[in-house]
Short mmCIF file of C-alpha atoms and ligand atoms in Angstrom, two decimals:
data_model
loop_
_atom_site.label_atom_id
_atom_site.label_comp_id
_atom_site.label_asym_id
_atom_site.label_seq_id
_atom_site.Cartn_x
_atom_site.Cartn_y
_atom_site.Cartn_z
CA UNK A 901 6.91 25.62 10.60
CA UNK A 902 4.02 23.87 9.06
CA UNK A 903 1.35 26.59 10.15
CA UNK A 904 -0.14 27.85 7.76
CA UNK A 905 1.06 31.30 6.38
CA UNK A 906 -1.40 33.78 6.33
CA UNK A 907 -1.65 34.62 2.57
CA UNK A 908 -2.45 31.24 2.35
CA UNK A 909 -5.13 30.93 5.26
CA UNK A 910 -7.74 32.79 2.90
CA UNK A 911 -6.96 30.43 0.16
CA UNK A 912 -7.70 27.34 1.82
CA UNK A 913 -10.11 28.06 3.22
CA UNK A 914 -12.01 29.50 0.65
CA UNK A 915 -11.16 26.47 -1.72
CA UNK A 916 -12.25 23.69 1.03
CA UNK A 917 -15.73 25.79 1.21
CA UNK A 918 -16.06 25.81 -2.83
CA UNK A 919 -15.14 22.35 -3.40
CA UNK A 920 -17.60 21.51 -0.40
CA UNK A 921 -20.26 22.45 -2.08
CA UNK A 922 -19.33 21.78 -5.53
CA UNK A 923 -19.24 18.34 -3.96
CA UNK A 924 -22.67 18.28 -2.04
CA UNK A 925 -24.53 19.92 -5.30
CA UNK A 926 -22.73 18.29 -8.21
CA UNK A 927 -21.18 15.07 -7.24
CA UNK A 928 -23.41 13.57 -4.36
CA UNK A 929 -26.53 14.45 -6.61
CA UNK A 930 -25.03 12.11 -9.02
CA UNK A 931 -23.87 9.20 -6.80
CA UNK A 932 -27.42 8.85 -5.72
CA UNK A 933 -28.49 8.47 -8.98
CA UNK A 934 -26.34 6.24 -9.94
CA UNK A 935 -25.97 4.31 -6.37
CA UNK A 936 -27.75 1.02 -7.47
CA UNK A 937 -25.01 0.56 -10.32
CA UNK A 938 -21.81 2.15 -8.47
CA UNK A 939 -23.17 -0.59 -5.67
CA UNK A 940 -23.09 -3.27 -7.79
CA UNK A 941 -19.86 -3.96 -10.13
CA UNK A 942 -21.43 -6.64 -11.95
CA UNK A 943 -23.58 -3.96 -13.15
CA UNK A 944 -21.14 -1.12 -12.49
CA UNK A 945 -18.51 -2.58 -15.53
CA UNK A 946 -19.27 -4.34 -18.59
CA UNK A 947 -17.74 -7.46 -20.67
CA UNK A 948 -14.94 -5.41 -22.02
CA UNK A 949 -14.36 -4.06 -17.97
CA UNK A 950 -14.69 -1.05 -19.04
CA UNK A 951 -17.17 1.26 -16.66
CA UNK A 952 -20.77 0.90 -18.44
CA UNK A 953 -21.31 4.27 -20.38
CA UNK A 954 -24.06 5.98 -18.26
CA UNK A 955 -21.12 6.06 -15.47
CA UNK A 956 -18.44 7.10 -18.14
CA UNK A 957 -20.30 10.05 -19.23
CA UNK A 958 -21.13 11.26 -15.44
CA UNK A 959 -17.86 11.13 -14.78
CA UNK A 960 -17.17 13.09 -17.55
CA UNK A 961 -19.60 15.79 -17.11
CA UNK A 962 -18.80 15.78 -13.63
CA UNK A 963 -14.90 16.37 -14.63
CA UNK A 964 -16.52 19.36 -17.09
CA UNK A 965 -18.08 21.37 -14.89
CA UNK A 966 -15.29 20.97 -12.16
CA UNK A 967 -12.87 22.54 -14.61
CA UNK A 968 -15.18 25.23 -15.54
CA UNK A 969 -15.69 25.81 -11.62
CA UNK A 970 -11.88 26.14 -11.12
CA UNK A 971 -11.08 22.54 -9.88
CA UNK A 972 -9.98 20.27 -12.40
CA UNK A 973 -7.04 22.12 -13.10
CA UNK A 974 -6.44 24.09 -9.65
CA UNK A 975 -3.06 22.82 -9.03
CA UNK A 976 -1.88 22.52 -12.62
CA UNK A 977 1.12 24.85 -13.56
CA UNK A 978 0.92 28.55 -14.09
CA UNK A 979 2.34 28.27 -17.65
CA UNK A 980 -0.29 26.00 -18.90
CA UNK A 981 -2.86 28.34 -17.13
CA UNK A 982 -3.31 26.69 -14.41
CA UNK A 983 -3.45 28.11 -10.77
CA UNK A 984 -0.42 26.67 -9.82
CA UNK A 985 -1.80 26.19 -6.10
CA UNK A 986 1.16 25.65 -3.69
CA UNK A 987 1.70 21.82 -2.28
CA UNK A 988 0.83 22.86 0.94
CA UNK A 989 -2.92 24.15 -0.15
CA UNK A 990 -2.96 21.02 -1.83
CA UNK A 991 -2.20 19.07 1.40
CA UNK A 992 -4.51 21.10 3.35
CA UNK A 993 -7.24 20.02 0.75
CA UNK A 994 -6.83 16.82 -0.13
CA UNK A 995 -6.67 15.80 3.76
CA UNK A 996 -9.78 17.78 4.53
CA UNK A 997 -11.90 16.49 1.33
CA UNK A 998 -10.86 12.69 2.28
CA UNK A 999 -11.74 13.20 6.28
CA UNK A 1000 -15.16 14.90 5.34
CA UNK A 1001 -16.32 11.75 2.48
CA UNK A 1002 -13.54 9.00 3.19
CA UNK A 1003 -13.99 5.79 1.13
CA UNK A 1004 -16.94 4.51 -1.34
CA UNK A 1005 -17.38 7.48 -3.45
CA UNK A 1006 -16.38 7.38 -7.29
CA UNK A 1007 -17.21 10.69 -7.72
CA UNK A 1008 -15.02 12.79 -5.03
CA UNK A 1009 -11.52 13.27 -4.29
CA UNK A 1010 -8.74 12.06 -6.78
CA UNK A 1011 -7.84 9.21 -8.34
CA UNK A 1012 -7.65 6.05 -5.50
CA UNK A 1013 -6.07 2.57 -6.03
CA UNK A 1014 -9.24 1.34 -8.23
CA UNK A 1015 -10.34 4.19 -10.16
CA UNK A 1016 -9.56 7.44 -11.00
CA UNK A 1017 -12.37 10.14 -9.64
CA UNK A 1018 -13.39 13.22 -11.79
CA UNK A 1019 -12.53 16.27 -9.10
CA UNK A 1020 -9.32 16.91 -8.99
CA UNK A 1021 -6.78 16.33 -12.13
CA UNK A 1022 -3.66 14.26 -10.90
CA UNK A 1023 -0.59 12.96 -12.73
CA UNK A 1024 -2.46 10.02 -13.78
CA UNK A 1025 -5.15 11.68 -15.63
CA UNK A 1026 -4.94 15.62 -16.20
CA UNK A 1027 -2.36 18.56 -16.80
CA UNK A 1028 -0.01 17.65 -14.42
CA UNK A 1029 3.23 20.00 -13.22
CA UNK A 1030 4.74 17.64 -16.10
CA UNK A 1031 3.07 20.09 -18.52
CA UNK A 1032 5.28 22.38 -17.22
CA UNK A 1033 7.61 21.78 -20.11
CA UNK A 1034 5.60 21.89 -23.01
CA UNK A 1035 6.21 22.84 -25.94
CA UNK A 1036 4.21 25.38 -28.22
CA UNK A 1037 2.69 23.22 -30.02
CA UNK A 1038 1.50 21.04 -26.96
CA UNK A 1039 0.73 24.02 -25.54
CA UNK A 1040 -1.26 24.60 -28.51
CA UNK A 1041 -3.00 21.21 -29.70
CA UNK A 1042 -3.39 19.44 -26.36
CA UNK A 1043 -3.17 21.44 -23.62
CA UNK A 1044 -6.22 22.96 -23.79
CA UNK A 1045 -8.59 20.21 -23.69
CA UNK A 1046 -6.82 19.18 -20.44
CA UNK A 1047 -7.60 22.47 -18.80
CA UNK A 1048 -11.07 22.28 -19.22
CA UNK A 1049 -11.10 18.34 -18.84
CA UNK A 1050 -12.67 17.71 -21.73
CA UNK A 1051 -9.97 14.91 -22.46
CA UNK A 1052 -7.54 12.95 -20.55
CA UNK A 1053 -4.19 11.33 -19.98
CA UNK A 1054 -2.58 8.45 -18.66
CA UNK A 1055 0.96 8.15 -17.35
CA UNK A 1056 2.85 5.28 -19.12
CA UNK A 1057 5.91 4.09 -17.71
CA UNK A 1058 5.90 0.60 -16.35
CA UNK A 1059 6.13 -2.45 -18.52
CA UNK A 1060 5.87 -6.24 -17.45
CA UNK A 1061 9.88 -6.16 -16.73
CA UNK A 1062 10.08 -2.81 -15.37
CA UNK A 1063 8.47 -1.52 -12.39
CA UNK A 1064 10.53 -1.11 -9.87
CA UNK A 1065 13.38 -0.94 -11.78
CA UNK A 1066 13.50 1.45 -15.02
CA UNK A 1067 16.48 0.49 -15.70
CA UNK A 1068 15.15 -2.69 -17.67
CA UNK A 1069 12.64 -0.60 -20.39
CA UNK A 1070 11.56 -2.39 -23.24
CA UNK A 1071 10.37 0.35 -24.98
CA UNK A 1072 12.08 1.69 -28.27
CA UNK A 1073 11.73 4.55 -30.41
CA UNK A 1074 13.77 5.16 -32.99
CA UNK A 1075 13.73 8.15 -35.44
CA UNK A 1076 12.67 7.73 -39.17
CA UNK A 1077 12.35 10.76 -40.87
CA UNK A 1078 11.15 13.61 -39.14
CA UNK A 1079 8.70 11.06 -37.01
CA UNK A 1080 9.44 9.08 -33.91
CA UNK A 1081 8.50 4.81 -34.19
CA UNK A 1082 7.49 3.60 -30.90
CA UNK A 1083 7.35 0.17 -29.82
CA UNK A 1084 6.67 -1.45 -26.34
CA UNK A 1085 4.14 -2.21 -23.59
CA UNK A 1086 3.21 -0.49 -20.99
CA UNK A 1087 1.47 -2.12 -17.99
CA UNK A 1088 -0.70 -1.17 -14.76
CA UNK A 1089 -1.70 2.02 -16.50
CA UNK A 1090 -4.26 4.14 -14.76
CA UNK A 1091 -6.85 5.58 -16.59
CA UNK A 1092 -5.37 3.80 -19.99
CA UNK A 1093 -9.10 2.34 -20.90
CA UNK A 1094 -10.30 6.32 -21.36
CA UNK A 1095 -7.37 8.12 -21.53
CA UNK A 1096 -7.12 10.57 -24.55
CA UNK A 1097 -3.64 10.41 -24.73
CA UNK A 1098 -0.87 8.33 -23.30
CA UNK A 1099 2.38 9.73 -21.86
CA UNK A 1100 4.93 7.63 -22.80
CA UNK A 1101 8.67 6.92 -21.99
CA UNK A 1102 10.76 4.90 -24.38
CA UNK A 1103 14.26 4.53 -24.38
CA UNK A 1104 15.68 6.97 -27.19
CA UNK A 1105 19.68 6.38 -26.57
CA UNK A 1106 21.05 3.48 -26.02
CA UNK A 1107 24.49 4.93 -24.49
CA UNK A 1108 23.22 7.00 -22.41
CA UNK A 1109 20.34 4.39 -21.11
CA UNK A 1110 23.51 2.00 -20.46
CA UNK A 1111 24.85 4.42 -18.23
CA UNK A 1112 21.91 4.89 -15.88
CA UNK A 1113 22.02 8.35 -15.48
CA UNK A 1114 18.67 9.58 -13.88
CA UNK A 1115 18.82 13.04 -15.42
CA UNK A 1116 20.56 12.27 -18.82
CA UNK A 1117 18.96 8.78 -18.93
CA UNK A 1118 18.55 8.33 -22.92
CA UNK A 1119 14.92 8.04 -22.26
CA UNK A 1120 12.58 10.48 -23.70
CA UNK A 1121 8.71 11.24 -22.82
CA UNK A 1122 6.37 11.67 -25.80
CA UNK A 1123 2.66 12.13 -25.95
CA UNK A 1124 0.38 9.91 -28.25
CA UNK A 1125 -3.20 9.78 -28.82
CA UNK A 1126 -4.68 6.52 -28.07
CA UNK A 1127 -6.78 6.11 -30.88
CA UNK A 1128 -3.88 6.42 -33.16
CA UNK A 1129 -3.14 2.96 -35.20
CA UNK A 1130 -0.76 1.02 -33.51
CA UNK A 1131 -1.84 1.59 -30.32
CA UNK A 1132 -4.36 -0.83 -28.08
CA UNK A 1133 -5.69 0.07 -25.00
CA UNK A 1134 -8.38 -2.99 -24.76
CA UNK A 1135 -6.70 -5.10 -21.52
CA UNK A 1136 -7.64 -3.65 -18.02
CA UNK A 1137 -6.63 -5.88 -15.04
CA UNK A 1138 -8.76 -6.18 -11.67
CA UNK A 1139 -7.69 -4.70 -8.84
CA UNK A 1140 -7.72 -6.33 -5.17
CA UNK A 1141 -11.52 -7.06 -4.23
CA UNK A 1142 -12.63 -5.43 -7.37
CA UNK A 1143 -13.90 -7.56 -10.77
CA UNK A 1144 -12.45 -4.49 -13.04
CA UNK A 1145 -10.13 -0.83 -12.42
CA UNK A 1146 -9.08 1.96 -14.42
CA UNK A 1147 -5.78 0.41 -14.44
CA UNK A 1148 -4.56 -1.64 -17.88
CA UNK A 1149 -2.11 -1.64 -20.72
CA UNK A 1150 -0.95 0.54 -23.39
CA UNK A 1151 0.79 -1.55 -26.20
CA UNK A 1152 2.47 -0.06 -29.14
CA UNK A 1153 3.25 -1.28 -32.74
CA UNK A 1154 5.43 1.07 -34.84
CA UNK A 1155 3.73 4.25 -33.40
CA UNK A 1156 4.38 7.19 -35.47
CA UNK A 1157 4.75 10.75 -33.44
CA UNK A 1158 6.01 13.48 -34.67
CA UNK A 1159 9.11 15.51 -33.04
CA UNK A 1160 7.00 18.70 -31.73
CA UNK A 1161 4.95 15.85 -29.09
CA UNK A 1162 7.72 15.10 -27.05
CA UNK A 1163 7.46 16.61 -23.60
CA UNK A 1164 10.61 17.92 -22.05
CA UNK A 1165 14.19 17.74 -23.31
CA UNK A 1166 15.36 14.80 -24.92
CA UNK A 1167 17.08 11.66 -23.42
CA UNK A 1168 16.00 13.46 -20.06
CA UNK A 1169 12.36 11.45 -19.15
CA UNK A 1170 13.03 10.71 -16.04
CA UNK A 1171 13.51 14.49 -14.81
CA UNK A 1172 9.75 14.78 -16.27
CA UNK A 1173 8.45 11.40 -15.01
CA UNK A 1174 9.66 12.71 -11.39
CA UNK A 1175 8.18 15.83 -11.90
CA UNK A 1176 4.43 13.78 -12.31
CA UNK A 1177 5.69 11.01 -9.50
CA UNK A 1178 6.77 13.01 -6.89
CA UNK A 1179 3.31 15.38 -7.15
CA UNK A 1180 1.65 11.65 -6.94
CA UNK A 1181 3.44 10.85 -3.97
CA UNK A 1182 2.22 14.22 -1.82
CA UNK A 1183 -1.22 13.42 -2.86
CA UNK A 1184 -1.00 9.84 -1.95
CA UNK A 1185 0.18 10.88 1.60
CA UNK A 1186 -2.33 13.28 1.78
CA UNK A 1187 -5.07 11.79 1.05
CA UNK A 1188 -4.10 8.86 3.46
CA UNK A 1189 -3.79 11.23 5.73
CA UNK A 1190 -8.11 12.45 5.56
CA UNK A 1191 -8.90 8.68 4.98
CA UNK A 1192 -7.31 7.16 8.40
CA UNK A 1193 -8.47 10.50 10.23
CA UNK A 1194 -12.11 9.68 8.70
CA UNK A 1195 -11.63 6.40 10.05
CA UNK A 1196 -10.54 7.27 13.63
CA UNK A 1197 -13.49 9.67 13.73
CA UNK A 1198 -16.15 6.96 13.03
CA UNK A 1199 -14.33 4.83 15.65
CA UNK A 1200 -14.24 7.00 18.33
CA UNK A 1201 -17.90 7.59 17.58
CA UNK A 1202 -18.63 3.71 17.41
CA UNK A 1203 -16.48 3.25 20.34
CA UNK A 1204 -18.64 6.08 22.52
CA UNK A 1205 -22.08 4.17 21.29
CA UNK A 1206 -21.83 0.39 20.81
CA UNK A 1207 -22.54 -1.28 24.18
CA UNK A 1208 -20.84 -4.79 25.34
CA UNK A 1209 -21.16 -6.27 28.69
CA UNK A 1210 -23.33 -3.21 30.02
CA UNK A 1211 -20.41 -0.25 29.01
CA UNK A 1212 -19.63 1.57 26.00
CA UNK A 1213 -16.47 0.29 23.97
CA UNK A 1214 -14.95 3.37 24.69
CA UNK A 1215 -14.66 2.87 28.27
CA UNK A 1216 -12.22 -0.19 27.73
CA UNK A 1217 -8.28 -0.05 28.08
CA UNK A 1218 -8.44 -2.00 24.91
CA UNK A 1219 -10.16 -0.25 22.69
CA UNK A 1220 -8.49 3.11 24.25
CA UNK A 1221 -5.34 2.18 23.47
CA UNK A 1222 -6.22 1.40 19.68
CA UNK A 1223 -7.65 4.95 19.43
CA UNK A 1224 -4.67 6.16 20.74
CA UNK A 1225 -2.13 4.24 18.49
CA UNK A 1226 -4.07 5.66 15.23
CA UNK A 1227 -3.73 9.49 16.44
CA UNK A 1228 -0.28 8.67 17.50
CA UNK A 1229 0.23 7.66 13.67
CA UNK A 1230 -1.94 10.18 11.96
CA UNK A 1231 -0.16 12.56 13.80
CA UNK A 1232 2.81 11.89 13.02
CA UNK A 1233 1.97 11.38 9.48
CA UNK A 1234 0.23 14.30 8.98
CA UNK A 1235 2.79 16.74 10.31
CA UNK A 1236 5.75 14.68 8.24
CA UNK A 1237 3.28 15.11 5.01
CA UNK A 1238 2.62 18.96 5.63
CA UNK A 1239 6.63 19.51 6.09
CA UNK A 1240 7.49 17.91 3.27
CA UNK A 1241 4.81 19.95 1.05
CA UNK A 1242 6.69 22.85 2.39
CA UNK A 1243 9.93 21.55 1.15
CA UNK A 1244 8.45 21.12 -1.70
CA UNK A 1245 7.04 24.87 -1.97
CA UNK A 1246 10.94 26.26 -0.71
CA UNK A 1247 12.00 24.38 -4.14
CA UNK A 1248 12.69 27.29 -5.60
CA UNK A 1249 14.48 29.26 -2.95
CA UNK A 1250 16.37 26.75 -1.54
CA UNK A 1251 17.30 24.53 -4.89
CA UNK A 1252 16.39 21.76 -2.36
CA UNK A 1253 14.59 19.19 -3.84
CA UNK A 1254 13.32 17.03 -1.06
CA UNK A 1255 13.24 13.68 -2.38
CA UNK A 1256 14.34 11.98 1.12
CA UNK A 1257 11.03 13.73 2.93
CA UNK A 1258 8.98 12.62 -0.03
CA UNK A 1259 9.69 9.14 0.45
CA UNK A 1260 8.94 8.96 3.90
CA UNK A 1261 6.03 11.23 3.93
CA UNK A 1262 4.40 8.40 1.06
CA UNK A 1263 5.46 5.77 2.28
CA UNK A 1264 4.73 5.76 6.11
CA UNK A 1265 1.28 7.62 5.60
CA UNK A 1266 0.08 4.61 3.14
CA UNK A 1267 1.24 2.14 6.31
CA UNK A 1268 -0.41 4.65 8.47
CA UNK A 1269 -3.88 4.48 6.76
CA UNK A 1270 -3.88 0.98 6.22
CA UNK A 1271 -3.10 0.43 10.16
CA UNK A 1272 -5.71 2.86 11.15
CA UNK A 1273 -8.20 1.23 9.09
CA UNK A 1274 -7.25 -2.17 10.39
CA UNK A 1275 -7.90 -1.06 14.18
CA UNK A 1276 -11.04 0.33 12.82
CA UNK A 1277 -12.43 -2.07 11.45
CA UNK A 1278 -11.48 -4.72 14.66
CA UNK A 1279 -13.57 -1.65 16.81
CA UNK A 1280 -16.53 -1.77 14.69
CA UNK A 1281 -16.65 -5.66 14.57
CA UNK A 1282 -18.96 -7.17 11.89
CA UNK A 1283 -20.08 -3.96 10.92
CA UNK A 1284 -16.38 -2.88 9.81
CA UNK A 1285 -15.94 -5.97 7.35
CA UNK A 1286 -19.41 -4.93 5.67
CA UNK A 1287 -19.00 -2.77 2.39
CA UNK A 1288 -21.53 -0.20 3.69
CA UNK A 1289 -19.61 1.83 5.87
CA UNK A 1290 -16.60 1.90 3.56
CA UNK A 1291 -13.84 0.93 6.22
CA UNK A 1292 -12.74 -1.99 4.48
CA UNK A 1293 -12.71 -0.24 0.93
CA UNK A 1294 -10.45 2.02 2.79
CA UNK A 1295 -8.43 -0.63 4.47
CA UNK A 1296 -7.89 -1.88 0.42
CA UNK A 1297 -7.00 1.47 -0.63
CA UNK A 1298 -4.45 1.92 1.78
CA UNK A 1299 -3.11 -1.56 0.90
CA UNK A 1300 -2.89 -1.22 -2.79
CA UNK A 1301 -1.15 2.09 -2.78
CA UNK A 1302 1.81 0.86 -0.92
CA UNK A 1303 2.43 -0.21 -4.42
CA UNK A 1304 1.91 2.53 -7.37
CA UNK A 1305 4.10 5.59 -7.48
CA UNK A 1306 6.84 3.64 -5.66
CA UNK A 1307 6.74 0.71 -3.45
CA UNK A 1308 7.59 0.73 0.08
CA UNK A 1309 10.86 -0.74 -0.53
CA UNK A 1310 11.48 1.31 -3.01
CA UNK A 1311 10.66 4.26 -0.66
CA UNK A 1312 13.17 3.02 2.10
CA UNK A 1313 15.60 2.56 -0.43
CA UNK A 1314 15.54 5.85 -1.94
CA UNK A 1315 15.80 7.32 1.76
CA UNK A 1316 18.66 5.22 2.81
CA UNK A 1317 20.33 6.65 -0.49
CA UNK A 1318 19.68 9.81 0.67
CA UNK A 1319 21.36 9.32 4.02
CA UNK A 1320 24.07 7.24 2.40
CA UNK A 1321 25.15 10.74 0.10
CA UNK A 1322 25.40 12.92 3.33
CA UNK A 1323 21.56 14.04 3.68
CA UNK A 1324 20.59 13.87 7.04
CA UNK A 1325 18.44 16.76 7.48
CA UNK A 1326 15.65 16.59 9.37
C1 FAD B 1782 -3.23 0.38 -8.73
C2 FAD B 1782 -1.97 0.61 -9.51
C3 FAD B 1782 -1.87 1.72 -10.32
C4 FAD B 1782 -0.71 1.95 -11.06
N1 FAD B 1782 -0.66 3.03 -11.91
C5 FAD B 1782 0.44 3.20 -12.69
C6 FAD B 1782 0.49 4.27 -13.64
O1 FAD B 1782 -0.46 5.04 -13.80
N2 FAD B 1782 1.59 4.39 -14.41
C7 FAD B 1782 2.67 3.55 -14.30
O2 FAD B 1782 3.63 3.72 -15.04
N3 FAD B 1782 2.65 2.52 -13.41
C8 FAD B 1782 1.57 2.33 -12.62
N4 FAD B 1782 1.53 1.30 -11.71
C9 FAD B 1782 2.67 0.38 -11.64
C10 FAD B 1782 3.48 0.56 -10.38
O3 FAD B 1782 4.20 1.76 -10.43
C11 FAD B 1782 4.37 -0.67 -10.25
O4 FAD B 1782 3.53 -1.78 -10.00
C12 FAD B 1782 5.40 -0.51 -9.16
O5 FAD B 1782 6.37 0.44 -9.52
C13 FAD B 1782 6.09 -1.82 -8.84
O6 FAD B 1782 6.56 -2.45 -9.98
P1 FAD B 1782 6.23 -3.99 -10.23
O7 FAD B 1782 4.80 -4.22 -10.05
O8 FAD B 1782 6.84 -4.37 -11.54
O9 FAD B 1782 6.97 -4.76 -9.08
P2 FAD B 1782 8.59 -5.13 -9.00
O10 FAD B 1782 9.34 -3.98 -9.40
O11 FAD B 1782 8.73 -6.38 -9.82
O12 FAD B 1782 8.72 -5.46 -7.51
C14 FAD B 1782 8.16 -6.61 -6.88
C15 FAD B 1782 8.45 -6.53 -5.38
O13 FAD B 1782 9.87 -6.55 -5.16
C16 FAD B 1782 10.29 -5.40 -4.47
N5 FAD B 1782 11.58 -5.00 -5.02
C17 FAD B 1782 11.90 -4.74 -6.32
N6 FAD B 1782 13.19 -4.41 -6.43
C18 FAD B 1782 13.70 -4.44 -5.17
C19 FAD B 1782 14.98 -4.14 -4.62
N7 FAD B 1782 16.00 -3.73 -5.37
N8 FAD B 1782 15.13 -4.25 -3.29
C20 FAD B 1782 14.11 -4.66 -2.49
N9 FAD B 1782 12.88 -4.93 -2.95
C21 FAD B 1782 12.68 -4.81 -4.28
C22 FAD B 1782 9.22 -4.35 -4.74
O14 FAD B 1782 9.19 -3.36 -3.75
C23 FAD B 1782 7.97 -5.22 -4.74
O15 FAD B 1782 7.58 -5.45 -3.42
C24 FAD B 1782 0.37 1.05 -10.97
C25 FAD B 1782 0.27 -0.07 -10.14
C26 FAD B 1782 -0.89 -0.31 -9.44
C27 FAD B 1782 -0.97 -1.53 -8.58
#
């Protein structure tokens, strides 16, 4: 278990080498051109906190050509034309992309706690396994400008009373006509401020809502275009250390969408919201994963260089011992994270969904990360607290995404759940 077949061996390797170098000739290039305003946020965002437009459009292009390359969309499903690239590549990949760049760069990777990146699409931003249950004409009208990342999504679901619990939705729609009326906030949205369109779950039957069924839940997911009337998109909140995000609100007065834009079966959202949530939660570990494993590598290096008291930092118990504790974690992290993304693969074999692993691959690698960033930071001293190495944008990273896509609590008590209906498999 958890090595990787051989059919796949070719695969990841080959798409680790591509996106390598798509990285080093069309991403890096751009960073440095842009480093003395992705340096400084005062430049970086403007009044509105939106990212100033010479940024916006790199991004953009950036997100272009990595579709066109085979990227954007790599892990998107086969019936949207997508590659449909099993978890386990995509575990494989994220880890390696994150250990090889790590923190501080806007332009790799996927989207982080503070703002979405243009490489790989995610369930925040591009054509997600969510889109596989669209409809003809979704297939037809939007679909296509996700593929080739010409335009983007956000992932609504969260409102000011209902994060944790979405049992407590505010948002309505009600049918008049042949047209769907939606009204309601949604909050903490990533990549709302340049999101296309908006995928959106209101509440569509009351009786069914009441009876907090997860997969007949009376809520339905639609898809709106954010420059439709009715919609506003203008507040984006600050993230942790940061003076703007990606992340903001998508508020909705009596927005009109017609029948053929909802996504999935009706009163059934939360099956689809899963299907986007639980892809987020892979990536999350993942990526936490190649972030604390970039970490321990610049601390062993620190550790074997910096000189105190006539010895390297390496040679003390101390510092061993903190070295130690992170591979110990990443470890175990790693191995729980590549296990659960074959799980996850099985799926269809086994009709196993594993919702207990996913839970405790996300949320002990996000602990993981942040703990291994901690102890590297403490190694490097001063140097670790300073933004240029990227150790403590790392450290924040780790922090922040013990919240999105399900907190830690919310983790443990989906696990204990688990156990509590007879699943203890491990
Ligand atoms: C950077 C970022 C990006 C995000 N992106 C998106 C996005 O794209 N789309 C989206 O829909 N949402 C997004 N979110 C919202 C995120 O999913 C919610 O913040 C999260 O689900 C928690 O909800 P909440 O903030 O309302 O906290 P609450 O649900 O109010 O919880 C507050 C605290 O209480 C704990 N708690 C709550 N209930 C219980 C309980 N029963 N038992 C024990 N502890 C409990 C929670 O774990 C938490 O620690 C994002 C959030 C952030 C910070």
């Amino acid at each position: 278990m958890t090595q990787l077949p051989e059919e796949l061996r070719d695969i990841v390797k080959g798409t680790i080498d591509g996106l390598t170098s798509f990285i080093e000739s069309e991403c890096l290039p751009v960073e440095q051109k842009h480093r003395e305003t992705l340096e400084n946020e005062a430049k970086l965002f403007g009044d509105d906190g939106r990212l100033v437009p010479e940024i916006r459009e790199a991004r953009d292009e950036i997100r272009r050509k990595s579709a066109k390359a085979g990227y954007w969309a790599m892990f998107a499903p086969a019936s949207i034309g997508g590659d449909e690239l099993p978890a386990l590549v995509s575990v494989y990949l994220l880890e390696s992309i994150y250990r090889k760049y790590g923190a501080g760069h806007l332009m790799v990777g996927f989207a982080n706690a503070f703002l979405t990146t243009p490489l790989v699409g995610g369930f925040v931003d591009g054509p997600s396994h969510m889109f596989a249950q669209a409809n003809e004409t979704i297939k037809t009208d939007i679909v296509p400008h996700l593929m080739a990342g010409e335009k983007t999504t956000c992932f609504g679901a969260t409102e000011p009373d209902a994060g944790s619990d979405l049992w407590s939705l505010k948002t309505r729609a009600r049918k008049v006509g042949d047209e769907w009326v939606i009204n309601g906030t949604k909050q903490w949205i990533t990549n709302s401020p340049y999101a296309d369109y908006a995928i959106v779950f209101a509440v569509t039957d009351e009786e069914k809502y009441a009876k907090r069924n997860m997969f007949d839940s009376g809520i339905t997911t639609f898809i709106i275009d954010t420059k439709q009337p009715g919609v506003d998109t203008n507040t984006i909140f600050p993230i942790m250390g940061h003076v703007s995000s990606d992340c903001g609100n998508v508020i909705m007065e009596d927005v009109k969408v017609k029948e053929e834009y909802v996504l999935g079966n009706m009163n059934q959202g939360l099956i689809t919201a899963m299907a986007g949530i639980s892809e987020g939660r892979l990536g999350i570990s993942s990526a936490m994963v190649g972030l604390a494993e970039w970490a321990l590598d610049m601390s062993i290096q620190y550790a074997k260089e910096r000189v105190t008291f006539g010895r390297p930092l390496a040679d003390r118990q101390a510092i061993q011992w903190m070295l130690a504790d992170s591979a110990i974690e990443i470890f175990n992290s790693k191995y729980a994270t590549l296990r659960t993304a074959e799980l996850v693969d099985e799926y269809p074999k086994t009709g196993r969904l594993p919702i207990k692993e996913i839970s405790i691959a996300k949320c002990y690698a996000v602990d993981m990360c942040q703990a291994v960033c901690d102890r590297a930071i403490q190694i490097h001293g001063g140097m670790g607290l300073s933004s240029e190495l990227g150790l403590e944008e790392a450290f924040r990273i780790a922090r922040t995404l013990r919240i999105p896509d399900g907190t830690s609590e919310m983790q443990r008590r989906t696990i204990a759940g688990q156990l509590l209906r007879g699943d203890t498999v491990f």
